[in-house]
CSV table of C-alpha atoms in Angstrom, one decimal:
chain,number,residue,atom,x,y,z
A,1,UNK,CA,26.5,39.9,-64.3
A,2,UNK,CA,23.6,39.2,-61.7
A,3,UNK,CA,24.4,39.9,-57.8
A,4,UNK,CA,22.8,38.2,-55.0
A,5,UNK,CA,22.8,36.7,-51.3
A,6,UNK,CA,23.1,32.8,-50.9
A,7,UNK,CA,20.6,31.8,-48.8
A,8,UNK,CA,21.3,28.3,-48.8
A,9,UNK,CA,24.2,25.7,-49.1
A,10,UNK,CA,23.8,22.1,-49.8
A,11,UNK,CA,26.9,21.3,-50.2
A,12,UNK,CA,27.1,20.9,-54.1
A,13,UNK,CA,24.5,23.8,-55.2
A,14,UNK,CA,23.6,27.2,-53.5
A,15,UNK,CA,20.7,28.8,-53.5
A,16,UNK,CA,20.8,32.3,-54.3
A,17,UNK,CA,17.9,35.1,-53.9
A,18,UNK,CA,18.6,38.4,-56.6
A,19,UNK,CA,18.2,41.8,-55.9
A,20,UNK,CA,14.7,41.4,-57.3
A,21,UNK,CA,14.0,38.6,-55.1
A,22,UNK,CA,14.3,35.5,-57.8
A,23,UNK,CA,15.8,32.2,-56.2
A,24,UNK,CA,18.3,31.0,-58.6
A,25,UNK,CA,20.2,27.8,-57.8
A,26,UNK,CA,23.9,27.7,-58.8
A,27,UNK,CA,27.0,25.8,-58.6
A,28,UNK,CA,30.4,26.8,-58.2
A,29,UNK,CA,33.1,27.8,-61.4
A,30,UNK,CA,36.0,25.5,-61.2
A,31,UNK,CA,38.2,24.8,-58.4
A,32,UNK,CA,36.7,28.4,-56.8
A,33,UNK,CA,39.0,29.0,-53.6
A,34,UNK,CA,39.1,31.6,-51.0
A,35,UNK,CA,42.8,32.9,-50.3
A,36,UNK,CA,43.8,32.5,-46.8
A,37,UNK,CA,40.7,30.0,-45.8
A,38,UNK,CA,41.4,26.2,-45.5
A,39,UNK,CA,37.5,25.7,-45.6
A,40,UNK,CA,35.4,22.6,-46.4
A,41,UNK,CA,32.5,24.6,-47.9
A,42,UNK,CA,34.6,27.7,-50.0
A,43,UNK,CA,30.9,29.7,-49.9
A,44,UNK,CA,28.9,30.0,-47.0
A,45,UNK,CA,25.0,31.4,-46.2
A,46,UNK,CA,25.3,34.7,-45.8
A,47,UNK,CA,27.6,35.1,-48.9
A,48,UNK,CA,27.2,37.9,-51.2
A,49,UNK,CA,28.2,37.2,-54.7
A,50,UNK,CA,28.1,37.4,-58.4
A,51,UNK,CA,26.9,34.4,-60.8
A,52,UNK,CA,25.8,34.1,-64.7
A,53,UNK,CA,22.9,32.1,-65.7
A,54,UNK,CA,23.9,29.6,-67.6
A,55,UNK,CA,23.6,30.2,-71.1
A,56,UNK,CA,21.1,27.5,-72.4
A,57,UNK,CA,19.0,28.1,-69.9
A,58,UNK,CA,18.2,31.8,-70.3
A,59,UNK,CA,15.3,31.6,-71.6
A,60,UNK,CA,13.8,29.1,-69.7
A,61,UNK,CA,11.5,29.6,-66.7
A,62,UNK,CA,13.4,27.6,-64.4
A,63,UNK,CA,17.1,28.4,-64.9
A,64,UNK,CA,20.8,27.5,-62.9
A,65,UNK,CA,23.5,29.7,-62.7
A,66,UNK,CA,27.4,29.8,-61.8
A,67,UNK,CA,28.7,31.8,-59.5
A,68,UNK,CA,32.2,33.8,-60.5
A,69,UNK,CA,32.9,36.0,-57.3
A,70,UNK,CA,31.9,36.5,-53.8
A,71,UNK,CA,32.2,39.8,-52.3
A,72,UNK,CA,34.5,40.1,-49.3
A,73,UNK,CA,33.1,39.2,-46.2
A,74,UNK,CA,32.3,41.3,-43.6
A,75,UNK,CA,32.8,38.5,-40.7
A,76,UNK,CA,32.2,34.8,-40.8
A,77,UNK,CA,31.6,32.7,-38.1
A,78,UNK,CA,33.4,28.8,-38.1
A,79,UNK,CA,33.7,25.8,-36.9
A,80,UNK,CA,37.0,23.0,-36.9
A,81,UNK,CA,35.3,20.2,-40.0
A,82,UNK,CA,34.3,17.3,-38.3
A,83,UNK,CA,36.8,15.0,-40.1
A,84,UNK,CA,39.9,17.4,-40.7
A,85,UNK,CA,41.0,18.8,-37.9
A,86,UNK,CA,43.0,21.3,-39.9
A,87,UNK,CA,40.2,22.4,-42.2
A,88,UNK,CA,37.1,24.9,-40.8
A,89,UNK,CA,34.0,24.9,-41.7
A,90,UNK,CA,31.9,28.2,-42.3
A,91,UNK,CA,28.4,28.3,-40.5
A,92,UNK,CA,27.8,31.8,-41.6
A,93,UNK,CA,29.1,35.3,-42.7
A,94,UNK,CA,28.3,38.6,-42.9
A,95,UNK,CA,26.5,38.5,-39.6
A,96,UNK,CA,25.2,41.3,-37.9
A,97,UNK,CA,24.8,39.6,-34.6
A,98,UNK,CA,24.8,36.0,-33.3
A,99,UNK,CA,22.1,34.3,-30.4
A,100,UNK,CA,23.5,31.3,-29.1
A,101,UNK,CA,20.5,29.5,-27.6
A,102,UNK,CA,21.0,27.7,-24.3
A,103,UNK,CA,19.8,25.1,-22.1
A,104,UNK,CA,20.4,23.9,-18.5
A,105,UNK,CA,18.8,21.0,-19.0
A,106,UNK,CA,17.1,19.1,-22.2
A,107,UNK,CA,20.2,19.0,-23.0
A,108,UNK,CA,22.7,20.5,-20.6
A,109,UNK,CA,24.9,23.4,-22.4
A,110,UNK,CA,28.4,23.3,-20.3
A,111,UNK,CA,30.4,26.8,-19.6
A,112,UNK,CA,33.0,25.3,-21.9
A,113,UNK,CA,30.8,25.4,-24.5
A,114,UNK,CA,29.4,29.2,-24.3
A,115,UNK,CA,32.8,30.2,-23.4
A,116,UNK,CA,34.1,28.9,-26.9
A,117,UNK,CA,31.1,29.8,-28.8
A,118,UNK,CA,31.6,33.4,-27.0
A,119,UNK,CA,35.6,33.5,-28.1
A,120,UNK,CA,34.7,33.0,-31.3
A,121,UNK,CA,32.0,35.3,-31.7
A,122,UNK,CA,35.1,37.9,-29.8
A,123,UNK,CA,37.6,36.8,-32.7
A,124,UNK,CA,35.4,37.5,-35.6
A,125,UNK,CA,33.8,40.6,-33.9
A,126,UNK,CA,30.3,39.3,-34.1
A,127,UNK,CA,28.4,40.7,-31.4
A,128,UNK,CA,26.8,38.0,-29.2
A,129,UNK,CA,24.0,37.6,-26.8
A,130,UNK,CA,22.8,34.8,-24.6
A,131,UNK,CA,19.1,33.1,-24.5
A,132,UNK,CA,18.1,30.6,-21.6
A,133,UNK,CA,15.8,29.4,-23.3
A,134,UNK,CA,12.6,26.3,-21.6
A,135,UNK,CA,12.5,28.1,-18.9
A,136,UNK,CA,9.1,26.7,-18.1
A,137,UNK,CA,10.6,23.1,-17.3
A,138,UNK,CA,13.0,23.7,-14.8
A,139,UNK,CA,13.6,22.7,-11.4
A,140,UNK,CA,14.0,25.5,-8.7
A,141,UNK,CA,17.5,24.2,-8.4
A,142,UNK,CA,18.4,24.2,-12.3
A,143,UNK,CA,16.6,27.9,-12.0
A,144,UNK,CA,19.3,29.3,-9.7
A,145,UNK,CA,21.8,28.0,-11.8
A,146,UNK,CA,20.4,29.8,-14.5
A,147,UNK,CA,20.4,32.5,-12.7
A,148,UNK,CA,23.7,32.6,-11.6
A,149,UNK,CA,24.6,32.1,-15.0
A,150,UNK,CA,22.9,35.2,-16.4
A,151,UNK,CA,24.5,37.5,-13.9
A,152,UNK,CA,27.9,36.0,-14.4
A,153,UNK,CA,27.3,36.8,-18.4
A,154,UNK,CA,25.8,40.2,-17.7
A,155,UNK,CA,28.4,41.1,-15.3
A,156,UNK,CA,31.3,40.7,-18.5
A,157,UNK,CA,28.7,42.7,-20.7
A,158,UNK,CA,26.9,40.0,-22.4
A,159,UNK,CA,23.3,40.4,-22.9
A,160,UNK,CA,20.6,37.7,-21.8
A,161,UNK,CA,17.3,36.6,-22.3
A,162,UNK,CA,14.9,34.5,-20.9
A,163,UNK,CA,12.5,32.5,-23.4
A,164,UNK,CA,9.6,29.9,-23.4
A,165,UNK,CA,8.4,29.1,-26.5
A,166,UNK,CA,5.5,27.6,-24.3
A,167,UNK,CA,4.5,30.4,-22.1
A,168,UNK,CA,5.9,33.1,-24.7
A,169,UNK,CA,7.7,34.9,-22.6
A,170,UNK,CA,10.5,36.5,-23.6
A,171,UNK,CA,9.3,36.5,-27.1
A,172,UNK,CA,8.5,40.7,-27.9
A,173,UNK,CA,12.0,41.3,-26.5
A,174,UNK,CA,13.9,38.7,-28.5
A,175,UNK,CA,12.6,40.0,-32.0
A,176,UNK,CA,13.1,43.5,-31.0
A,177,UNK,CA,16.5,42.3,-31.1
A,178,UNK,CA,16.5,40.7,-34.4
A,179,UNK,CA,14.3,43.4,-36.2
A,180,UNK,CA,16.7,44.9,-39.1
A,181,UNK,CA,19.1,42.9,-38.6
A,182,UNK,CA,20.7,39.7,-39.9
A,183,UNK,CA,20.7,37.4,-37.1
A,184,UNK,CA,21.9,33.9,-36.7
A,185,UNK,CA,20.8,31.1,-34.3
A,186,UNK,CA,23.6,28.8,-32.5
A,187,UNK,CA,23.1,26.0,-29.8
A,188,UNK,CA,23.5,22.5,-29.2
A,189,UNK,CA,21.0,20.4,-31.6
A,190,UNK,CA,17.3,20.4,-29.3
A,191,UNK,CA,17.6,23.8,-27.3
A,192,UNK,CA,15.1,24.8,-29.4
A,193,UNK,CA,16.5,27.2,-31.9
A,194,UNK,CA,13.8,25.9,-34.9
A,195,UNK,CA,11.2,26.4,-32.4
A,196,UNK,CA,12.1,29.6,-31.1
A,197,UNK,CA,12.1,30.7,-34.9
A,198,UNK,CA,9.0,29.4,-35.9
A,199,UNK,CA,7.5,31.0,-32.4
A,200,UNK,CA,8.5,34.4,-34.0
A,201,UNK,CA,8.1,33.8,-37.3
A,202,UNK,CA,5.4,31.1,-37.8
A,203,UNK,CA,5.5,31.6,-41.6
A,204,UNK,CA,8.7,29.6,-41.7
A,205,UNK,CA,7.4,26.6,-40.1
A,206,UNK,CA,11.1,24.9,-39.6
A,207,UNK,CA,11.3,21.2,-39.0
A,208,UNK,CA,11.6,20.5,-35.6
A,209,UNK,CA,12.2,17.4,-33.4
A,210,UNK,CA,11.6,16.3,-29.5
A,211,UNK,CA,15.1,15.5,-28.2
A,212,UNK,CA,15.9,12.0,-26.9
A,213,UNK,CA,14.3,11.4,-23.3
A,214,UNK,CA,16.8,8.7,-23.1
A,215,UNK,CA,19.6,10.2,-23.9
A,216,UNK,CA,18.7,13.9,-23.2
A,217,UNK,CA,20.4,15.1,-26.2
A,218,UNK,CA,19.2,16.6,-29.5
A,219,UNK,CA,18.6,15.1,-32.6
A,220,UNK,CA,19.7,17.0,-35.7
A,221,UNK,CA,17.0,18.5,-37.9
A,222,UNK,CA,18.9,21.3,-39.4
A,223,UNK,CA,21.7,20.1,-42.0
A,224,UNK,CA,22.6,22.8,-43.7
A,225,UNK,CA,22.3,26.4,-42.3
A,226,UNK,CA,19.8,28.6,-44.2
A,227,UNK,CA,18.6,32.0,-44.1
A,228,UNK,CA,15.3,33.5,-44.4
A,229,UNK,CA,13.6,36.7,-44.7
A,230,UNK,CA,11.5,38.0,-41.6
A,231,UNK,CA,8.5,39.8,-42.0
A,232,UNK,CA,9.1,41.8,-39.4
A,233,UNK,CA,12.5,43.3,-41.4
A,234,UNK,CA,16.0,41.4,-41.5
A,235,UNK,CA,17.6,38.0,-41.7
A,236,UNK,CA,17.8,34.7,-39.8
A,237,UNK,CA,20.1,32.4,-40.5
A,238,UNK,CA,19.3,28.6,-39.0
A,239,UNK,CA,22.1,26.5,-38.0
A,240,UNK,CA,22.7,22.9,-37.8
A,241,UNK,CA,23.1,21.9,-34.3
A,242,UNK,CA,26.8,22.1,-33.0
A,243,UNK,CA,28.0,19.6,-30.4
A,244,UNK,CA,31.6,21.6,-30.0
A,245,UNK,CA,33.0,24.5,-31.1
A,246,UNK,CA,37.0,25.2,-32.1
A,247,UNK,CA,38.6,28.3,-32.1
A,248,UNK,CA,40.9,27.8,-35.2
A,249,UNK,CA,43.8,29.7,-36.3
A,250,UNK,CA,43.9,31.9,-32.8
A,251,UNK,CA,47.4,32.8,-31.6
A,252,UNK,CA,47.9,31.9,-27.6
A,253,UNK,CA,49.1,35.1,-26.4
A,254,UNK,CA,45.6,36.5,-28.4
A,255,UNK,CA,43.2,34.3,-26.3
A,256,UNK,CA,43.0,35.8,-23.6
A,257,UNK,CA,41.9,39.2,-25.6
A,258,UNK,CA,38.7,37.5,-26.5
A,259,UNK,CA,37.6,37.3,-22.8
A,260,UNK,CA,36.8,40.7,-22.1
A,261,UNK,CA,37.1,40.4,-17.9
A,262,UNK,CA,40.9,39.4,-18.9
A,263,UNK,CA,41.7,41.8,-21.4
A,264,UNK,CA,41.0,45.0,-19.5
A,265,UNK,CA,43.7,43.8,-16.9
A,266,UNK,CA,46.3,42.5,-19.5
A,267,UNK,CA,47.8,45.8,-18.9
A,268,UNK,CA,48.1,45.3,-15.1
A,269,UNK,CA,50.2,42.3,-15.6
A,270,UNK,CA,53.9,42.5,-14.8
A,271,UNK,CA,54.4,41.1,-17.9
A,272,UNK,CA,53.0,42.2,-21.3
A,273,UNK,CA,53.0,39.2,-23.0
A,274,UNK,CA,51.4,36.9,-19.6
A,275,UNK,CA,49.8,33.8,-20.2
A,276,UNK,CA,48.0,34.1,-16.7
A,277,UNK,CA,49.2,30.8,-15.8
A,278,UNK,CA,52.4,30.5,-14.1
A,279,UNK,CA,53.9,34.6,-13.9
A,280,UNK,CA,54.2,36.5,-11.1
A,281,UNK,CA,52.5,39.6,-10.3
A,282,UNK,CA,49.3,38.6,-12.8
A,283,UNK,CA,46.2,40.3,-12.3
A,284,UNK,CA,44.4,38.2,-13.7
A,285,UNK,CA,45.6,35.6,-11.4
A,286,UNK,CA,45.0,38.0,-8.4
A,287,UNK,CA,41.5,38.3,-9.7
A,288,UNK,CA,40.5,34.5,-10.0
A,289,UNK,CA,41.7,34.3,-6.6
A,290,UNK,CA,39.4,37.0,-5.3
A,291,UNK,CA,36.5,35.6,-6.9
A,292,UNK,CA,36.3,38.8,-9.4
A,293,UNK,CA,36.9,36.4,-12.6
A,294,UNK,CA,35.2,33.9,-12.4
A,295,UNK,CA,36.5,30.3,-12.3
A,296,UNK,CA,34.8,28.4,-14.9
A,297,UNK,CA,35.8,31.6,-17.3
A,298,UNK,CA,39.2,30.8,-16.4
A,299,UNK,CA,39.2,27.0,-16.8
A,300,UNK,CA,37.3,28.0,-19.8
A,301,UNK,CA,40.2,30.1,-20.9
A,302,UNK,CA,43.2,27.3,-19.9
A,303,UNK,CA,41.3,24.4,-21.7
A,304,UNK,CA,41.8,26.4,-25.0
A,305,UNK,CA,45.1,27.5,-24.1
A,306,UNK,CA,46.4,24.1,-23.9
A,307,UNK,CA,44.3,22.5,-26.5
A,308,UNK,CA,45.6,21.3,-29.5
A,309,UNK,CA,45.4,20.7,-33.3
A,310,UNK,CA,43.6,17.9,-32.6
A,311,UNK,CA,40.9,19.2,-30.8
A,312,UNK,CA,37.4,19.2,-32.8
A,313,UNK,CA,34.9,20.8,-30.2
């Protein structure tokens, strides 16, 4: 039996690199199903597993294989499918750590949306960090906010990091980071993740696009996430752009574990299951008030407290 890493998903086939370093592209045996995962895409990037070449073909220079077994994961990051709202997607798994790439402008990332991706990165214990990244186009007004932002971030215990792919800076620090590690890229589609890649790694040379002037919004040039070997030592794994993220399958009394400002006062609360909404004597509550917890961390945490099954961001 031949073990290997798929480093590529295209839906239908995945694209598997050996031990030895050989690319093999295989399908999946039968109705293959993970227990416990109501997945569109049963094998992700990331994925280690265990596949036969098939048997005509092993002989052959270019061969296929199927793959019988994937290893158990060691995390995964996911997303609610597009079209079933009940159903998750898996970007990537067996991550070592997770940059969610962010803009305030070309295109505008909300606090919504890093709070979510953040949640999620909490849920699945994949350690995040934050890049602002075009900082060379901002306005001194959009730079404050970014500021702001990165000491809000920093103040919960995130780490942050300026880049410009344009005046480099930013760039030593960030693969630092990555070295030895496998690392995967998140952001709204034209923050410039591809770029940010191919500015570390120009090897690579990812497919990148301008984003709309009209529109000021991305346009997708990563379909299907990918991984790739750095020369430098480690992984990156390239996602498709993400215009929402769910948080699937989280209990409501968890939620408010997966902000860490919140959870090291749960036990301050009168009660020990509080929802931080309506109880008395909720320190969380008393905090918000204070300005100690931020606002938009808290609106961040009562949108997915109240959202439902429905909800596909």
């Amino acid at each position: 039996m031949n073990k290997g890493i798929v480093i590529k998903s295209t839906g239908s086939w995945y694209s598997v690199q050996t031990e030895e370093g050989k690319k093999i592209d295989c399908k999946i045996k039968g109705n293959f199903r993970l227990k416990g995962i109501k997945s569109t895409n049963p094998i992700a990037v990331g994925d280690h597993v265990e596949f036969r070449i098939n048997e005509s073909e092993e002989l052959q220079a270019t061969q296929t294989g199927l793959i019988t077994k994937i290893v158990d994961r060691k995390n995964y990051i996911i997303r609610k499918s597009p079209n079933l709202s009940k159903q998750s997607h898996i970007i990537a798994s067996n991550i070592d750590q997770a940059f969610l790439v962010i803009t305030i402008n070309y295109p505008v990332t909300t606090t919504t949306f890093i709070d979510r991706f953040l949640v999620s990165a909490e849920a699945y214990r994949i350690p995040c960090h934050l890049i602002f990244n075009k900082i060379d186009r901002y306005s001194p007004e959009q730079s404050k906010l970014m500021d702001e932002l990165i000491e809000l971030y920093q103040s919960i215990g995130y780490r942050c990091l300026k880049t410009s792919t344009k005046t480099k800076v930013g760039m030593d620090t960030l693969q630092s980071w990555m070295e030895g590690k496998t690392n995967v890229f998140a952001g709204h589609s034209g923050v410039g993740k591809s770029t940010l890649i191919n500015t570390i790694e120009p090897n690579l040379n990812l497919k990148t696009r301008e984003i709309s002037d009209y529109h000021q919004t991305g346009k997708h040039t990563t379909t299907f996430s990918e991984m790739f070997e750095l020369g430098f030592g480690g992984f990156i794994i390239d996602t498709p752009g993400i215009k929402g993220f769910g948080v699937l399958d989280m209990k409501k009394e968890e939620i408010s574990h997966y902000f860490p400002e919140m959870f090291k006062l749960l036990e301050n609360c009168q009660y020990y299951n509080c929802t931080h909404t309506h109880e008395p004597a909720c320190e969380v509550k008393k905090y918000v008030h204070e300005g100690k917890i931020a606002e938009s961390r808290y609106y961040s945490y009562l949108g997915l407290l109240n959202s439902d099954e429905k909800y596909r961001n």
